[in-house]
Short mmCIF file of C-alpha atoms in Angstrom, two decimals:
data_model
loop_
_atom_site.label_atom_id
_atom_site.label_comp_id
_atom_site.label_asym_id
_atom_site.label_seq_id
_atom_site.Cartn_x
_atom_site.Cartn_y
_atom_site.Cartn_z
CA UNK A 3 0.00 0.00 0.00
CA UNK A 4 1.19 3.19 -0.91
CA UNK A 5 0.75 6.73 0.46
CA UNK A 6 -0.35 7.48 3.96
CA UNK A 7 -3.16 7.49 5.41
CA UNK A 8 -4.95 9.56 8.13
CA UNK A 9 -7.71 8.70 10.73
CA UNK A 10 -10.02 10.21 11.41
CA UNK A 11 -10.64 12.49 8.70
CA UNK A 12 -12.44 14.83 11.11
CA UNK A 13 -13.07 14.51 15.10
CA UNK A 14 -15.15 17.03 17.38
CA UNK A 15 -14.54 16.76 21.21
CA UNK A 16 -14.94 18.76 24.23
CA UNK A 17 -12.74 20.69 26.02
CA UNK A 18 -10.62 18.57 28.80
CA UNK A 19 -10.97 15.49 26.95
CA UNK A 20 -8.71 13.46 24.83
CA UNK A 21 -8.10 12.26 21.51
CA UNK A 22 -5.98 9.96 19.21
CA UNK A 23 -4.96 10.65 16.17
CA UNK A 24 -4.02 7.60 13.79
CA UNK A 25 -1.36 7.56 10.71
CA UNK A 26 -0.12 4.81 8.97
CA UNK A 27 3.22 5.56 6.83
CA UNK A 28 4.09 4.74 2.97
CA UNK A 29 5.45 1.57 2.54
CA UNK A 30 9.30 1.77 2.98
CA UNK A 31 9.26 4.76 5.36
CA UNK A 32 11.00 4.05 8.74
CA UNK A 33 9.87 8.24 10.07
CA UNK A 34 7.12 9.50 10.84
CA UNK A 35 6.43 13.65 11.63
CA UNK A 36 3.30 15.04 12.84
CA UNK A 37 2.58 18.45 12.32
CA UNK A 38 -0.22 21.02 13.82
CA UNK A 39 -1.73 23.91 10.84
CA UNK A 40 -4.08 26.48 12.08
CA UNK A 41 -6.17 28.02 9.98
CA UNK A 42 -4.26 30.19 7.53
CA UNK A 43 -0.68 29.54 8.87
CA UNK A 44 1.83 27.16 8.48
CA UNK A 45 2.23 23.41 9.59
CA UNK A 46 3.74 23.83 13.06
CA UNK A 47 6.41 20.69 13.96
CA UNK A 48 5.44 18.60 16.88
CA UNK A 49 7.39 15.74 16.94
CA UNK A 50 9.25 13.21 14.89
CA UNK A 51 9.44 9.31 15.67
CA UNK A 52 12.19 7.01 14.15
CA UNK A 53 12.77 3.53 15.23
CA UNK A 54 9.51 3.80 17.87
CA UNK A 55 11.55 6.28 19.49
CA UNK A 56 10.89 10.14 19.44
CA UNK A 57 13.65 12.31 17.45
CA UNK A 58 13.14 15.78 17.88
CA UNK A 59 9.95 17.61 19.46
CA UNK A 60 8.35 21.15 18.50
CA UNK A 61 7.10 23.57 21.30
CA UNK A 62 4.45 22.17 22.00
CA UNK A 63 3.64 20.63 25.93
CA UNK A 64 3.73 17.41 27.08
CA UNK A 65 -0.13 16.47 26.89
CA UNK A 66 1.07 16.00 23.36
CA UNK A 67 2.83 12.61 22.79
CA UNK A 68 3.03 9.97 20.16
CA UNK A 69 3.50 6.51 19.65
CA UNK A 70 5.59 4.85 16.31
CA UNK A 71 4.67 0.84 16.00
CA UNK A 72 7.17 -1.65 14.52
CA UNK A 73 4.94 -1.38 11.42
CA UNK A 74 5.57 2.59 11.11
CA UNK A 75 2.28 3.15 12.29
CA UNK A 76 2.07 5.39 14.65
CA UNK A 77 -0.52 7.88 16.92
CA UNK A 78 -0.90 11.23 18.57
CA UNK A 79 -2.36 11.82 21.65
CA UNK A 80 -3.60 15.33 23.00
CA UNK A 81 -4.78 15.22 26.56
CA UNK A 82 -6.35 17.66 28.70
CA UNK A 83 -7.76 19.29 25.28
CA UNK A 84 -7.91 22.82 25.08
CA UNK A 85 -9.85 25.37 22.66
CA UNK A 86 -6.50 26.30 20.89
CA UNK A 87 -5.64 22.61 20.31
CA UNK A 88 -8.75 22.99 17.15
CA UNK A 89 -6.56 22.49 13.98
CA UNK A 90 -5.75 20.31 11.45
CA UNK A 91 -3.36 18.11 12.25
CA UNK A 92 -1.07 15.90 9.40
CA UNK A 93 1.26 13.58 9.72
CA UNK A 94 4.02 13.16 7.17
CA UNK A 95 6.80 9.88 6.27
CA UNK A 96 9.82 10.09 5.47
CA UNK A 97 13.09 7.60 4.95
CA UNK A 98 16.19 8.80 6.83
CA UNK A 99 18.74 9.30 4.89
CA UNK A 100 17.05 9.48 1.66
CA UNK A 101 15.60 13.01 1.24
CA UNK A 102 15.29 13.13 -2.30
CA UNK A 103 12.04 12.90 -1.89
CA UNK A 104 10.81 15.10 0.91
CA UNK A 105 7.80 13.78 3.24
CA UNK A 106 4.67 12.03 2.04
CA UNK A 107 1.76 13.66 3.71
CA UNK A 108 -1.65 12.72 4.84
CA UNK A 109 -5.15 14.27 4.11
CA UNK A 110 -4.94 15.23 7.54
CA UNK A 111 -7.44 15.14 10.85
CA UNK A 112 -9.51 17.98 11.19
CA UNK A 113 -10.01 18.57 14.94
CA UNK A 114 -12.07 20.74 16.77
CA UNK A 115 -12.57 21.64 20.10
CA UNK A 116 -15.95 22.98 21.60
CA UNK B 21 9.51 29.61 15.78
CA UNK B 22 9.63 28.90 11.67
CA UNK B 23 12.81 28.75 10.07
CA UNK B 24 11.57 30.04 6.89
CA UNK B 25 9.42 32.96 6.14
CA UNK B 26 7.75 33.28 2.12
CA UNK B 27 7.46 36.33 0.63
CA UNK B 28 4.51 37.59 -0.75
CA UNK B 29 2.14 36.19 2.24
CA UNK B 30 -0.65 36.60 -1.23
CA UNK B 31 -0.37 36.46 -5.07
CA UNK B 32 -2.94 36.96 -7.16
CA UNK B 33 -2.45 36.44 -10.92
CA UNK B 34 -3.70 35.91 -14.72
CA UNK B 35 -3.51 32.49 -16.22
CA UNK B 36 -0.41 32.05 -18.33
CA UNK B 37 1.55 34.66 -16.74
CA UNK B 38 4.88 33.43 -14.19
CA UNK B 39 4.48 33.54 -10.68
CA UNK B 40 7.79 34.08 -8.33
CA UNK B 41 7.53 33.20 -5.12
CA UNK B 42 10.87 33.96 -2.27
CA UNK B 43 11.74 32.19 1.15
CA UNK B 44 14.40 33.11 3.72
CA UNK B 45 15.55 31.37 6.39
CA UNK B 46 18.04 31.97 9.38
CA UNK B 47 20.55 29.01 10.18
CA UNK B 48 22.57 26.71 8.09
CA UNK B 49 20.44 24.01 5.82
CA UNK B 50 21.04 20.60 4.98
CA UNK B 51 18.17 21.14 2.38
CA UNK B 52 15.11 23.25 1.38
CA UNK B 53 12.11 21.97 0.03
CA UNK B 54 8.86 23.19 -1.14
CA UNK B 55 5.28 22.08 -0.88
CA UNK B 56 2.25 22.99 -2.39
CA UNK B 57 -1.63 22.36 -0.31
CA UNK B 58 -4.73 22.46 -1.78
CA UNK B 59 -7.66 24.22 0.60
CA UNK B 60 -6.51 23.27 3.82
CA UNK B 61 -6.04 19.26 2.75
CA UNK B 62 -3.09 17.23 2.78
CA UNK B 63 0.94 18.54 1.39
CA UNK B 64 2.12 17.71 -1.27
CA UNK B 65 5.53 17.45 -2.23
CA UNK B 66 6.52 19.91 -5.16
CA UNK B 67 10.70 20.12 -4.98
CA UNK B 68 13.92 19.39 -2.88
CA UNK B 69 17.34 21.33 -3.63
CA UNK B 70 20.25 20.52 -1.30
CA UNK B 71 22.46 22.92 -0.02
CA UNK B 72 25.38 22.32 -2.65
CA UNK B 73 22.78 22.84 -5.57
CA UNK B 74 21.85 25.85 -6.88
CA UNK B 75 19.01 25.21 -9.48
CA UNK B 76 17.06 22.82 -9.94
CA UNK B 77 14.03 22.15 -12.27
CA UNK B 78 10.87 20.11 -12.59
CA UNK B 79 8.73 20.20 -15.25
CA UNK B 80 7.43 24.11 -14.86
CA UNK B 81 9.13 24.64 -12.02
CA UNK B 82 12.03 25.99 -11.19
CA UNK B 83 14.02 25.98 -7.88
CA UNK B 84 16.97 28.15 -7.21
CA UNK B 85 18.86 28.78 -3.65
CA UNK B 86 21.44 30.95 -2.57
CA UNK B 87 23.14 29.77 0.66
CA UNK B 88 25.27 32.90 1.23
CA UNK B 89 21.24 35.11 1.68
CA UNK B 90 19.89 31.99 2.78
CA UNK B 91 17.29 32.14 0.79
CA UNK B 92 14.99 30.16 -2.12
CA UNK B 93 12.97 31.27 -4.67
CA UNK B 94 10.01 28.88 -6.72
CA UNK B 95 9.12 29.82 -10.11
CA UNK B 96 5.74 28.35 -11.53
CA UNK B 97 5.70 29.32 -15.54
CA UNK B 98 2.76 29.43 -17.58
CA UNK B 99 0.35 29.28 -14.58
CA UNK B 100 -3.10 27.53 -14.94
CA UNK B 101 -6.04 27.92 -12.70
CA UNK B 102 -5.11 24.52 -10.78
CA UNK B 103 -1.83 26.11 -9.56
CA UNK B 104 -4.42 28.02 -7.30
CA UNK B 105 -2.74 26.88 -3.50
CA UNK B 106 -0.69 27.29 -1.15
CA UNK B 107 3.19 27.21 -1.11
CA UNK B 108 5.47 26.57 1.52
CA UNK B 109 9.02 26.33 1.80
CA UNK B 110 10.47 23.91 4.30
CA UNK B 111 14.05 23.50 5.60
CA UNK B 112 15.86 20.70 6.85
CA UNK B 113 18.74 21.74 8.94
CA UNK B 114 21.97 20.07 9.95
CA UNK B 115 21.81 20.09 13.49
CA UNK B 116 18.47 18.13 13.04
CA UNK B 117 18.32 14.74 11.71
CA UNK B 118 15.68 14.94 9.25
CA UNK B 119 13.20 17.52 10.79
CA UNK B 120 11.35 20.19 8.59
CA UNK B 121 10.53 23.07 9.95
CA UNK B 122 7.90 24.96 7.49
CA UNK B 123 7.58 28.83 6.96
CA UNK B 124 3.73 30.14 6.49
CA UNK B 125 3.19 30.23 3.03
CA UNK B 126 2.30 32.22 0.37
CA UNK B 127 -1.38 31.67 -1.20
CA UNK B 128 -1.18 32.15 -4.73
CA UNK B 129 -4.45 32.81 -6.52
CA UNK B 130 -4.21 32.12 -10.48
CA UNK B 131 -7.63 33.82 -12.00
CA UNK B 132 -8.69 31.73 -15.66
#
């Protein structure tokens, strides 16, 4: 399977709650990036998982953290939700040390917060 | 805080016509890429010029970078109506394995 794939595509939940956000990578890629776009700006990093293990975080608190799975897979999780947190929020692969060709991104989640 | 910063924020032009868009960025760059999104969906990936290039091409675009401004400029020729998006420029810098740290665009409006 190529490409990768985002789930859900969009998610409403209620301030204080949580959520996870699902990605599954392009076939071959061993990275996995998740990024946070408010309206009108640009993707904001959050963090970046290689070998199940997270390589390099954004600003962003800790009630954000992620997961990678042996398959690439891998999951965001907001706690504690706040208004702010409404976005859309992609997740991109990539294969270290090829970056000929850039990241493969998702469709996205679309969250919102109420 | 974003590495790279595109200039214009908005572009509006006619069909046909070239439209130039410019990114700067502040440290040292292992490479820059570029990205084009389509009404808030998923990015897509448009170009990638390392740091020891200075030009690079793909089919009506064209890339350059200057390393001593630190800074990148796309060129989209003979613009059609789908070019409508946005643009981002990305960088990838050497102190960070891999991470991309994304400027906030330019939105580029091609009008038929």
């Amino acid at each position: 399977e190529t490409g990768v794939t985002q789930s859900p595509t969009h998610l409403i939940k209620t301030r204080g709650q949580q959520v996870t956000l699902r990605c599954s990578s392009q076939s071959g890629h061993n990275t996995v990036s998740w990024y946070q776009q408010a309206l009108g700006q640009g993707p904001q990093f959050i963090f970046q998982y290689y070998r199940e293990e997270e390589n390099g975080r954004g600003n962003f608190p800790p009630r954000f953290s992620g997961l990678q799975f042996p398959n690439y897979s891998s999951e965001l999780n907001v706690n504690a939700l706040e208004l702010d947190d409404s976005a859309l929020y992609l997740c991109a692969s990539s294969l270290v040390g090829d970056r000929g060709d850039g990241y493969t991104f998702g469709s996205g989640t679309r969250l919102t917060v109420v | 805080s974003q590495q790279g910063e595109e200039d214009p924020q908005a572009l509006s032009i006619q069909e046909g016509e070239n439209a130039t868009m410019n990114c700067s960025y502040k440290t040292s760059i292992n490479n820059l890429q570029w990205y084009r999104q389509n009404s808030g969906r998923g990015l897509v990936h448009l170009i990638l010029i390392r740091s020891n290039e200075r030009e690079k091409h793909s089919g009506r675009l064209r890339v350059t970078l200057d390393t001593s401004k630190k800074s990148s400029s796309l060129l989209i020729t003979a613009s059609r109506a789908a070019d409508t998006a946005s643009y981002f420029c990305a960088t990838a810098a050497r102190t960070s394995y891999d991470k991309v740290i994304f400027g906030p665009g330019t939105s580029l409006s091609v009008i038929p």
